[in-house]
Amino acid sequence: MSSWDEMLKGKTAVVTGASRGLGRADALALAEAGADVVITDILIESDEHNEQEAERFGPIAQVMQSTNVMYADKTAQEIRDMGRRSFAAKMDVTDREQVQDVFAKVKEEFGRIDILVNNAGTLDHVSQIENQNDDFWQRDLNVNLTGSYNCTKAVWPYMKEQGYGRIINMSSVAGTLGGFGQASYSVTKGGLLSFTKSMALEGGKHGINVNAIVPGIIGTEAFKMGNAKMNQRMIDRTVFKQPGEPEDIANAITFLVSDKAKYITGIGLNVSGGIELFTF
Ligand SMILES: NC(=O)c1ccc[n+]([C@@H]2O[C@H](COP(=O)([O-])OP(=O)(O)OC[C@H]3O[C@@H](n4cnc5c(N)ncnc54)[C@H](O)[C@@H]3O)[C@@H](O)[C@H]2O)c1
């Protein structure tokens, strides 16, 4: 059994949507635990098409692009500075061809792919059914659900060949509890929990463990951009009366993808500060 230090030494991880927020924190934590990590996202500092891409991906992407909140290349550099291998790649999880190409490149450069964190997601609108924008409905399904499917499908043959893999899907309490004005988002996050269980069943015989993280509210740049009053109401529902930190998610993921969690598969792990607990 490996020690807690460097427990991911020799492993290669790919994190989607990792240029900021939870994805970036996950990537840094995996690297700290010894893994080589590939940072992927639609917005990458060195990409000259960022403006058009941001427009395509909605309001949050546009704000992040215009305020330069994208740290994909920077995160890869930070990981290299830790002595691990890393690069940043532009990868839209809805683009099957681009996804296949990036995973093929990772395999070619690093020789194996042990860990996939399906983190890319959209959390940029709240609207009740009458006002639900049809394009956003479809986009949420495409990015959150089909995007995770695309990446899982691309990495599966490599993991199967190795007889080893760890996949994490980023769900949400909106997926377990539903969300007022969040039909499109919550349906994708609920779907990811079923996807996790099905893939865990299929992965067992290939040494592939598949689990989900169920975050409550975590103080990322994207969360902080939300409506302040609405955010405070959610914070008040947690046991700790404060949002979680990105590291709370990253630590849970680091454990779940390590061999310390080798007998855990098919679960949705709440990292939610108890937001779902019933109280008077
Ligand atoms: N922050 C929270 O409170 C919270 C709570 C529950 C679940 N989550 C989930 O955690 C994940 C990260 O959330 P966050 O708070 O860091 O949000 P975020 O918006 O900062 O991060 C999402 C990342 O996904 C990327 N992305 C969007 N569309 C993409 C696409 N088509 N292809 C590739 N990348 C794409 C974005 O560019 C961004 O970097 C999301 O899946 C979100 O649903 C977050």
Short mmCIF file of C-alpha atoms and ligand atoms in Angstrom, two decimals:
data_model
loop_
_atom_site.label_atom_id
_atom_site.label_comp_id
_atom_site.label_asym_id
_atom_site.label_seq_id
_atom_site.Cartn_x
_atom_site.Cartn_y
_atom_site.Cartn_z
CA MET A 1 0.00 0.00 0.00
CA SER A 2 1.41 3.40 -0.95
CA SER A 3 2.05 6.12 1.62
CA TRP A 4 -0.14 9.23 1.69
CA ASP A 5 2.73 11.30 0.28
CA GLU A 6 3.08 11.20 -3.48
CA MET A 7 0.32 8.58 -3.63
CA LEU A 8 -0.29 9.41 -7.31
CA LYS A 9 3.36 9.18 -8.34
CA GLY A 10 3.73 7.83 -11.87
CA LYS A 11 0.07 8.43 -12.72
CA THR A 12 -1.17 10.65 -15.55
CA ALA A 13 -4.32 12.72 -15.14
CA VAL A 14 -6.48 14.77 -17.51
CA VAL A 15 -8.76 17.43 -16.03
CA THR A 16 -11.42 19.12 -18.16
CA GLY A 17 -12.47 22.75 -17.66
CA ALA A 18 -9.29 23.27 -15.65
CA SER A 19 -8.32 26.83 -16.51
CA ARG A 20 -9.95 28.18 -13.34
CA GLY A 21 -12.13 27.29 -10.35
CA LEU A 22 -12.51 23.69 -9.24
CA GLY A 23 -10.75 22.20 -12.27
CA ARG A 24 -7.61 24.23 -11.63
CA ALA A 25 -7.63 23.34 -7.91
CA ASP A 26 -8.12 19.64 -8.76
CA ALA A 27 -5.22 19.71 -11.21
CA LEU A 28 -2.88 21.33 -8.67
CA ALA A 29 -3.87 18.86 -5.93
CA LEU A 30 -3.35 15.83 -8.20
CA ALA A 31 0.08 17.17 -9.14
CA GLU A 32 0.93 17.79 -5.49
CA ALA A 33 0.11 14.11 -4.85
CA GLY A 34 2.62 13.16 -7.55
CA ALA A 35 0.65 12.93 -10.81
CA ASP A 36 1.54 14.38 -14.20
CA VAL A 37 -1.48 16.48 -15.18
CA VAL A 38 -2.87 17.76 -18.47
CA ILE A 39 -4.94 20.94 -18.23
CA THR A 40 -7.74 21.24 -20.77
CA ASP A 41 -10.33 23.98 -21.35
CA ILE A 42 -12.06 25.97 -24.06
CA LEU A 43 -10.32 29.17 -22.94
CA ILE A 44 -6.54 29.09 -22.87
CA GLU A 45 -4.37 32.19 -22.56
CA SER A 46 -2.25 31.35 -25.61
CA ASP A 47 -5.25 30.82 -27.91
CA GLU A 48 -6.01 33.76 -30.19
CA HIS A 49 -9.63 32.67 -30.76
CA ASN A 50 -10.70 33.19 -27.15
CA GLU A 51 -13.14 35.96 -27.94
CA GLN A 52 -15.19 33.91 -30.43
CA GLU A 53 -15.03 30.86 -28.14
CA ALA A 54 -16.30 32.87 -25.18
CA GLU A 55 -19.22 34.14 -27.24
CA ARG A 56 -20.11 30.58 -28.19
CA PHE A 57 -20.07 29.40 -24.56
CA GLY A 58 -22.21 32.06 -22.93
CA PRO A 59 -22.19 34.86 -20.35
CA ILE A 60 -19.69 33.51 -17.80
CA ALA A 61 -17.18 32.59 -20.49
CA GLN A 62 -17.47 36.11 -21.91
CA VAL A 63 -16.86 37.79 -18.53
CA MET A 64 -13.90 35.48 -17.78
CA GLN A 65 -12.43 36.15 -21.21
CA SER A 66 -12.78 39.93 -20.94
CA THR A 67 -11.27 39.95 -17.42
CA ASN A 68 -8.52 37.42 -18.24
CA VAL A 69 -9.68 34.89 -15.63
CA MET A 70 -8.07 31.95 -17.43
CA TYR A 71 -5.04 30.21 -16.05
CA ALA A 72 -4.60 27.08 -18.15
CA ASP A 73 -1.03 27.74 -19.33
CA LYS A 74 -0.19 29.25 -15.93
CA THR A 75 -1.49 26.14 -14.11
CA ALA A 76 0.52 23.85 -16.39
CA GLN A 77 3.62 25.93 -15.62
CA GLU A 78 2.94 25.73 -11.86
CA ILE A 79 2.72 21.96 -12.18
CA ARG A 80 5.98 21.77 -14.14
CA ASP A 81 7.55 23.91 -11.39
CA MET A 82 6.58 21.14 -8.93
CA GLY A 83 8.71 18.76 -11.03
CA ARG A 84 5.79 17.02 -12.77
CA ARG A 85 5.04 16.85 -16.47
CA SER A 86 2.18 19.03 -17.69
CA PHE A 87 0.83 20.91 -20.67
CA ALA A 88 -2.32 22.87 -21.43
CA ALA A 89 -4.53 21.92 -24.37
CA LYS A 90 -7.52 23.61 -25.84
CA MET A 91 -10.34 21.07 -25.68
CA ASP A 92 -14.05 21.67 -26.06
CA VAL A 93 -15.64 18.60 -24.48
CA THR A 94 -18.54 18.77 -26.94
CA ASP A 95 -16.19 18.38 -29.90
CA ARG A 96 -15.64 14.62 -30.28
CA GLU A 97 -12.79 14.99 -32.76
CA GLN A 98 -10.90 17.48 -30.60
CA VAL A 99 -11.41 15.25 -27.55
CA GLN A 100 -10.05 12.17 -29.39
CA ASP A 101 -7.04 14.17 -30.60
CA VAL A 102 -6.14 15.53 -27.16
CA PHE A 103 -6.37 12.11 -25.47
CA ALA A 104 -4.28 10.58 -28.26
CA LYS A 105 -1.67 13.30 -27.70
CA VAL A 106 -1.61 12.68 -23.94
CA LYS A 107 -1.16 8.95 -24.51
CA GLU A 108 1.62 9.59 -27.02
CA GLU A 109 3.49 12.05 -24.78
CA PHE A 110 2.98 10.46 -21.35
CA GLY A 111 2.52 6.79 -22.33
CA ARG A 112 -0.62 6.24 -20.23
CA ILE A 113 -3.78 7.92 -18.92
CA ASP A 114 -4.80 6.84 -15.42
CA ILE A 115 -7.17 9.54 -14.22
CA LEU A 116 -9.92 11.56 -15.88
CA VAL A 117 -11.75 14.33 -14.03
CA ASN A 118 -14.90 15.32 -15.95
CA ASN A 119 -15.12 18.77 -14.40
CA ALA A 120 -16.10 21.04 -17.35
CA GLY A 121 -19.54 22.44 -16.76
CA THR A 122 -21.86 25.36 -17.26
CA LEU A 123 -23.40 27.20 -14.35
CA ASP A 124 -24.36 30.54 -15.78
CA HIS A 125 -28.12 30.92 -15.75
CA VAL A 126 -31.20 30.54 -13.58
CA SER A 127 -34.58 30.56 -15.29
CA GLN A 128 -37.92 28.95 -14.69
CA ILE A 129 -39.41 26.71 -17.37
CA GLU A 130 -41.46 29.43 -19.10
CA ASN A 131 -38.32 31.46 -19.67
CA GLN A 132 -35.83 28.67 -20.25
CA ASN A 133 -33.75 29.54 -23.28
CA ASP A 134 -33.84 26.49 -25.59
CA ASP A 135 -30.25 27.01 -26.72
CA PHE A 136 -29.02 27.03 -23.12
CA TRP A 137 -31.06 23.89 -22.37
CA GLN A 138 -29.33 22.08 -25.22
CA ARG A 139 -25.92 23.55 -24.40
CA ASP A 140 -26.14 22.37 -20.77
CA LEU A 141 -26.96 18.85 -21.93
CA ASN A 142 -24.18 18.95 -24.50
CA VAL A 143 -21.43 20.24 -22.21
CA ASN A 144 -22.25 18.69 -18.82
CA LEU A 145 -23.63 15.34 -19.87
CA THR A 146 -22.51 14.56 -23.42
CA GLY A 147 -19.14 16.21 -22.75
CA SER A 148 -18.48 13.78 -19.89
CA TYR A 149 -19.65 10.91 -22.09
CA ASN A 150 -17.32 12.02 -24.91
CA CYS A 151 -14.28 12.18 -22.64
CA THR A 152 -15.10 8.88 -20.92
CA LYS A 153 -15.53 7.18 -24.28
CA ALA A 154 -12.21 8.59 -25.52
CA VAL A 155 -10.22 7.52 -22.46
CA TRP A 156 -11.90 4.12 -21.93
CA PRO A 157 -9.82 2.08 -24.45
CA TYR A 158 -6.56 3.38 -22.92
CA MET A 159 -7.71 2.54 -19.38
CA LYS A 160 -9.03 -0.84 -20.49
CA GLU A 161 -5.72 -1.69 -22.16
CA GLN A 162 -3.85 -0.74 -18.97
CA GLY A 163 -6.33 -2.63 -16.80
CA TYR A 164 -6.43 0.49 -14.66
CA GLY A 165 -8.35 3.75 -14.56
CA ARG A 166 -10.01 6.26 -12.26
CA ILE A 167 -12.81 8.52 -13.49
CA ILE A 168 -14.48 11.29 -11.52
CA ASN A 169 -17.68 13.00 -12.68
CA MET A 170 -18.56 16.38 -11.25
CA SER A 171 -22.18 16.28 -10.18
CA SER A 172 -23.91 18.77 -7.83
CA VAL A 173 -26.50 18.87 -5.07
CA ALA A 174 -28.71 20.31 -7.82
CA GLY A 175 -28.52 16.79 -9.28
CA THR A 176 -29.68 15.11 -6.06
CA LEU A 177 -32.10 17.77 -4.75
CA GLY A 178 -33.25 19.49 -7.94
CA GLY A 179 -32.84 23.23 -8.34
CA PHE A 180 -35.48 25.97 -8.55
CA GLY A 181 -34.91 27.66 -11.90
CA GLN A 182 -32.19 25.13 -12.67
CA ALA A 183 -33.95 22.45 -14.68
CA SER A 184 -31.34 22.24 -17.42
CA TYR A 185 -28.40 22.21 -15.00
CA SER A 186 -29.90 19.82 -12.44
CA VAL A 187 -31.00 17.28 -15.04
CA THR A 188 -27.43 17.01 -16.30
CA LYS A 189 -26.01 16.68 -12.79
CA GLY A 190 -28.58 14.01 -11.88
CA GLY A 191 -27.79 12.23 -15.14
CA LEU A 192 -24.10 12.20 -14.25
CA LEU A 193 -24.89 10.21 -11.10
CA SER A 194 -26.62 7.49 -13.15
CA PHE A 195 -23.80 7.63 -15.69
CA THR A 196 -21.30 7.14 -12.83
CA LYS A 197 -23.10 4.02 -11.59
CA SER A 198 -23.42 2.49 -15.07
CA MET A 199 -19.75 3.13 -15.86
CA ALA A 200 -18.71 1.72 -12.46
CA LEU A 201 -20.55 -1.50 -13.32
CA GLU A 202 -18.92 -1.70 -16.75
CA GLY A 203 -15.49 -0.65 -15.47
CA GLY A 204 -15.12 -3.26 -12.71
CA LYS A 205 -13.71 -6.02 -14.88
CA HIS A 206 -11.19 -3.60 -16.42
CA GLY A 207 -9.87 -2.11 -13.16
CA ILE A 208 -11.65 1.17 -13.86
CA ASN A 209 -13.28 2.81 -10.81
CA VAL A 210 -15.84 5.52 -11.53
CA ASN A 211 -17.14 7.89 -8.87
CA ALA A 212 -18.86 11.26 -8.65
CA ILE A 213 -18.36 14.25 -6.42
CA VAL A 214 -21.51 16.04 -5.31
CA PRO A 215 -20.45 19.57 -4.36
CA GLY A 216 -22.73 21.95 -2.51
CA ILE A 217 -21.61 25.52 -2.99
CA ILE A 218 -17.95 26.23 -3.42
CA GLY A 219 -16.46 29.72 -3.54
CA THR A 220 -15.05 29.71 -7.07
CA GLU A 221 -14.84 32.73 -9.37
CA ALA A 222 -18.00 31.48 -11.12
CA PHE A 223 -19.93 31.13 -7.84
CA LYS A 224 -18.89 34.62 -6.73
CA MET A 225 -20.27 36.06 -9.97
CA GLY A 226 -23.76 34.83 -9.06
CA ASN A 227 -26.54 36.87 -7.46
CA ALA A 228 -25.24 37.88 -3.99
CA LYS A 229 -28.57 37.50 -2.18
CA MET A 230 -29.22 34.11 -3.71
CA ASN A 231 -25.69 33.00 -2.78
CA GLN A 232 -26.19 34.12 0.82
CA ARG A 233 -29.42 32.13 1.08
CA MET A 234 -27.54 29.01 -0.06
CA ILE A 235 -24.65 29.69 2.35
CA ASP A 236 -27.15 29.99 5.21
CA ARG A 237 -28.42 26.49 4.44
CA THR A 238 -25.01 24.90 5.07
CA VAL A 239 -24.08 23.51 8.48
CA PHE A 240 -20.91 25.64 8.53
CA LYS A 241 -22.61 28.84 7.29
CA GLN A 242 -19.92 29.31 4.69
CA PRO A 243 -19.15 28.09 1.17
CA GLY A 244 -16.60 25.34 0.65
CA GLU A 245 -13.15 26.04 -0.76
CA PRO A 246 -11.98 24.57 -4.08
CA GLU A 247 -9.40 22.56 -2.11
CA ASP A 248 -12.22 20.75 -0.27
CA ILE A 249 -13.28 19.27 -3.60
CA ALA A 250 -9.71 18.70 -4.78
CA ASN A 251 -8.79 16.76 -1.62
CA ALA A 252 -11.81 14.47 -1.96
CA ILE A 253 -10.92 13.78 -5.60
CA THR A 254 -7.27 13.09 -4.77
CA PHE A 255 -8.38 10.46 -2.26
CA LEU A 256 -10.98 8.89 -4.58
CA VAL A 257 -8.54 8.46 -7.48
CA SER A 258 -5.81 7.02 -5.24
CA ASP A 259 -5.31 3.37 -4.35
CA LYS A 260 -6.46 4.25 -0.83
CA ALA A 261 -9.97 4.22 -2.34
CA LYS A 262 -9.52 1.08 -4.45
CA TYR A 263 -12.69 -0.56 -3.08
CA ILE A 264 -14.87 2.50 -3.74
CA THR A 265 -16.75 2.71 -7.02
CA GLY A 266 -20.13 3.96 -8.22
CA ILE A 267 -20.66 6.47 -5.41
CA GLY A 268 -21.63 10.14 -5.36
CA LEU A 269 -19.62 11.69 -2.51
CA ASN A 270 -21.24 14.76 -0.98
CA VAL A 271 -18.75 17.57 -0.34
CA SER A 272 -21.46 19.99 0.54
CA GLY A 273 -21.11 21.33 4.09
CA GLY A 274 -24.38 19.52 4.86
CA ILE A 275 -26.48 21.82 2.63
CA GLU A 276 -28.87 18.93 1.99
CA LEU A 277 -29.56 18.16 5.66
CA PHE A 278 -33.01 18.76 7.04
CA THR A 279 -33.26 21.34 9.80
CA PHE A 280 -35.91 23.23 11.77
N1 LIG B 1 -18.76 26.11 -7.67
C1 LIG B 1 -19.79 25.44 -7.18
O1 LIG B 1 -20.42 25.86 -6.20
C2 LIG B 1 -20.22 24.14 -7.81
C3 LIG B 1 -21.25 23.42 -7.17
C4 LIG B 1 -21.67 22.21 -7.71
C5 LIG B 1 -21.07 21.72 -8.87
N2 LIG B 1 -20.07 22.46 -9.47
C6 LIG B 1 -19.52 21.91 -10.70
O2 LIG B 1 -18.10 21.93 -10.66
C7 LIG B 1 -17.56 22.20 -11.94
C8 LIG B 1 -16.65 23.42 -11.90
O3 LIG B 1 -17.35 24.51 -11.39
P1 LIG B 1 -16.65 25.94 -11.14
O4 LIG B 1 -17.36 26.59 -10.01
O5 LIG B 1 -15.18 25.79 -11.09
O6 LIG B 1 -17.13 26.71 -12.47
P2 LIG B 1 -16.31 27.44 -13.65
O7 LIG B 1 -17.31 28.04 -14.56
O8 LIG B 1 -15.28 28.33 -13.06
O9 LIG B 1 -15.56 26.23 -14.32
C9 LIG B 1 -16.08 25.50 -15.39
C10 LIG B 1 -14.98 25.33 -16.40
O10 LIG B 1 -15.52 24.55 -17.47
C11 LIG B 1 -15.09 25.15 -18.68
N3 LIG B 1 -15.99 24.78 -19.77
C12 LIG B 1 -17.25 25.22 -20.03
N4 LIG B 1 -17.71 24.70 -21.16
C13 LIG B 1 -16.73 23.88 -21.64
C14 LIG B 1 -16.60 23.04 -22.78
N5 LIG B 1 -17.56 22.93 -23.71
N6 LIG B 1 -15.45 22.34 -22.93
C15 LIG B 1 -14.46 22.43 -22.03
N7 LIG B 1 -14.51 23.22 -20.93
C16 LIG B 1 -15.65 23.93 -20.75
C17 LIG B 1 -15.08 26.63 -18.40
O11 LIG B 1 -14.28 27.34 -19.34
C18 LIG B 1 -14.52 26.66 -16.99
O12 LIG B 1 -13.13 26.74 -16.96
C19 LIG B 1 -18.76 22.36 -12.89
O13 LIG B 1 -19.05 21.13 -13.50
C20 LIG B 1 -19.89 22.74 -11.93
O14 LIG B 1 -21.15 22.39 -12.42
C21 LIG B 1 -19.66 23.64 -8.97
#
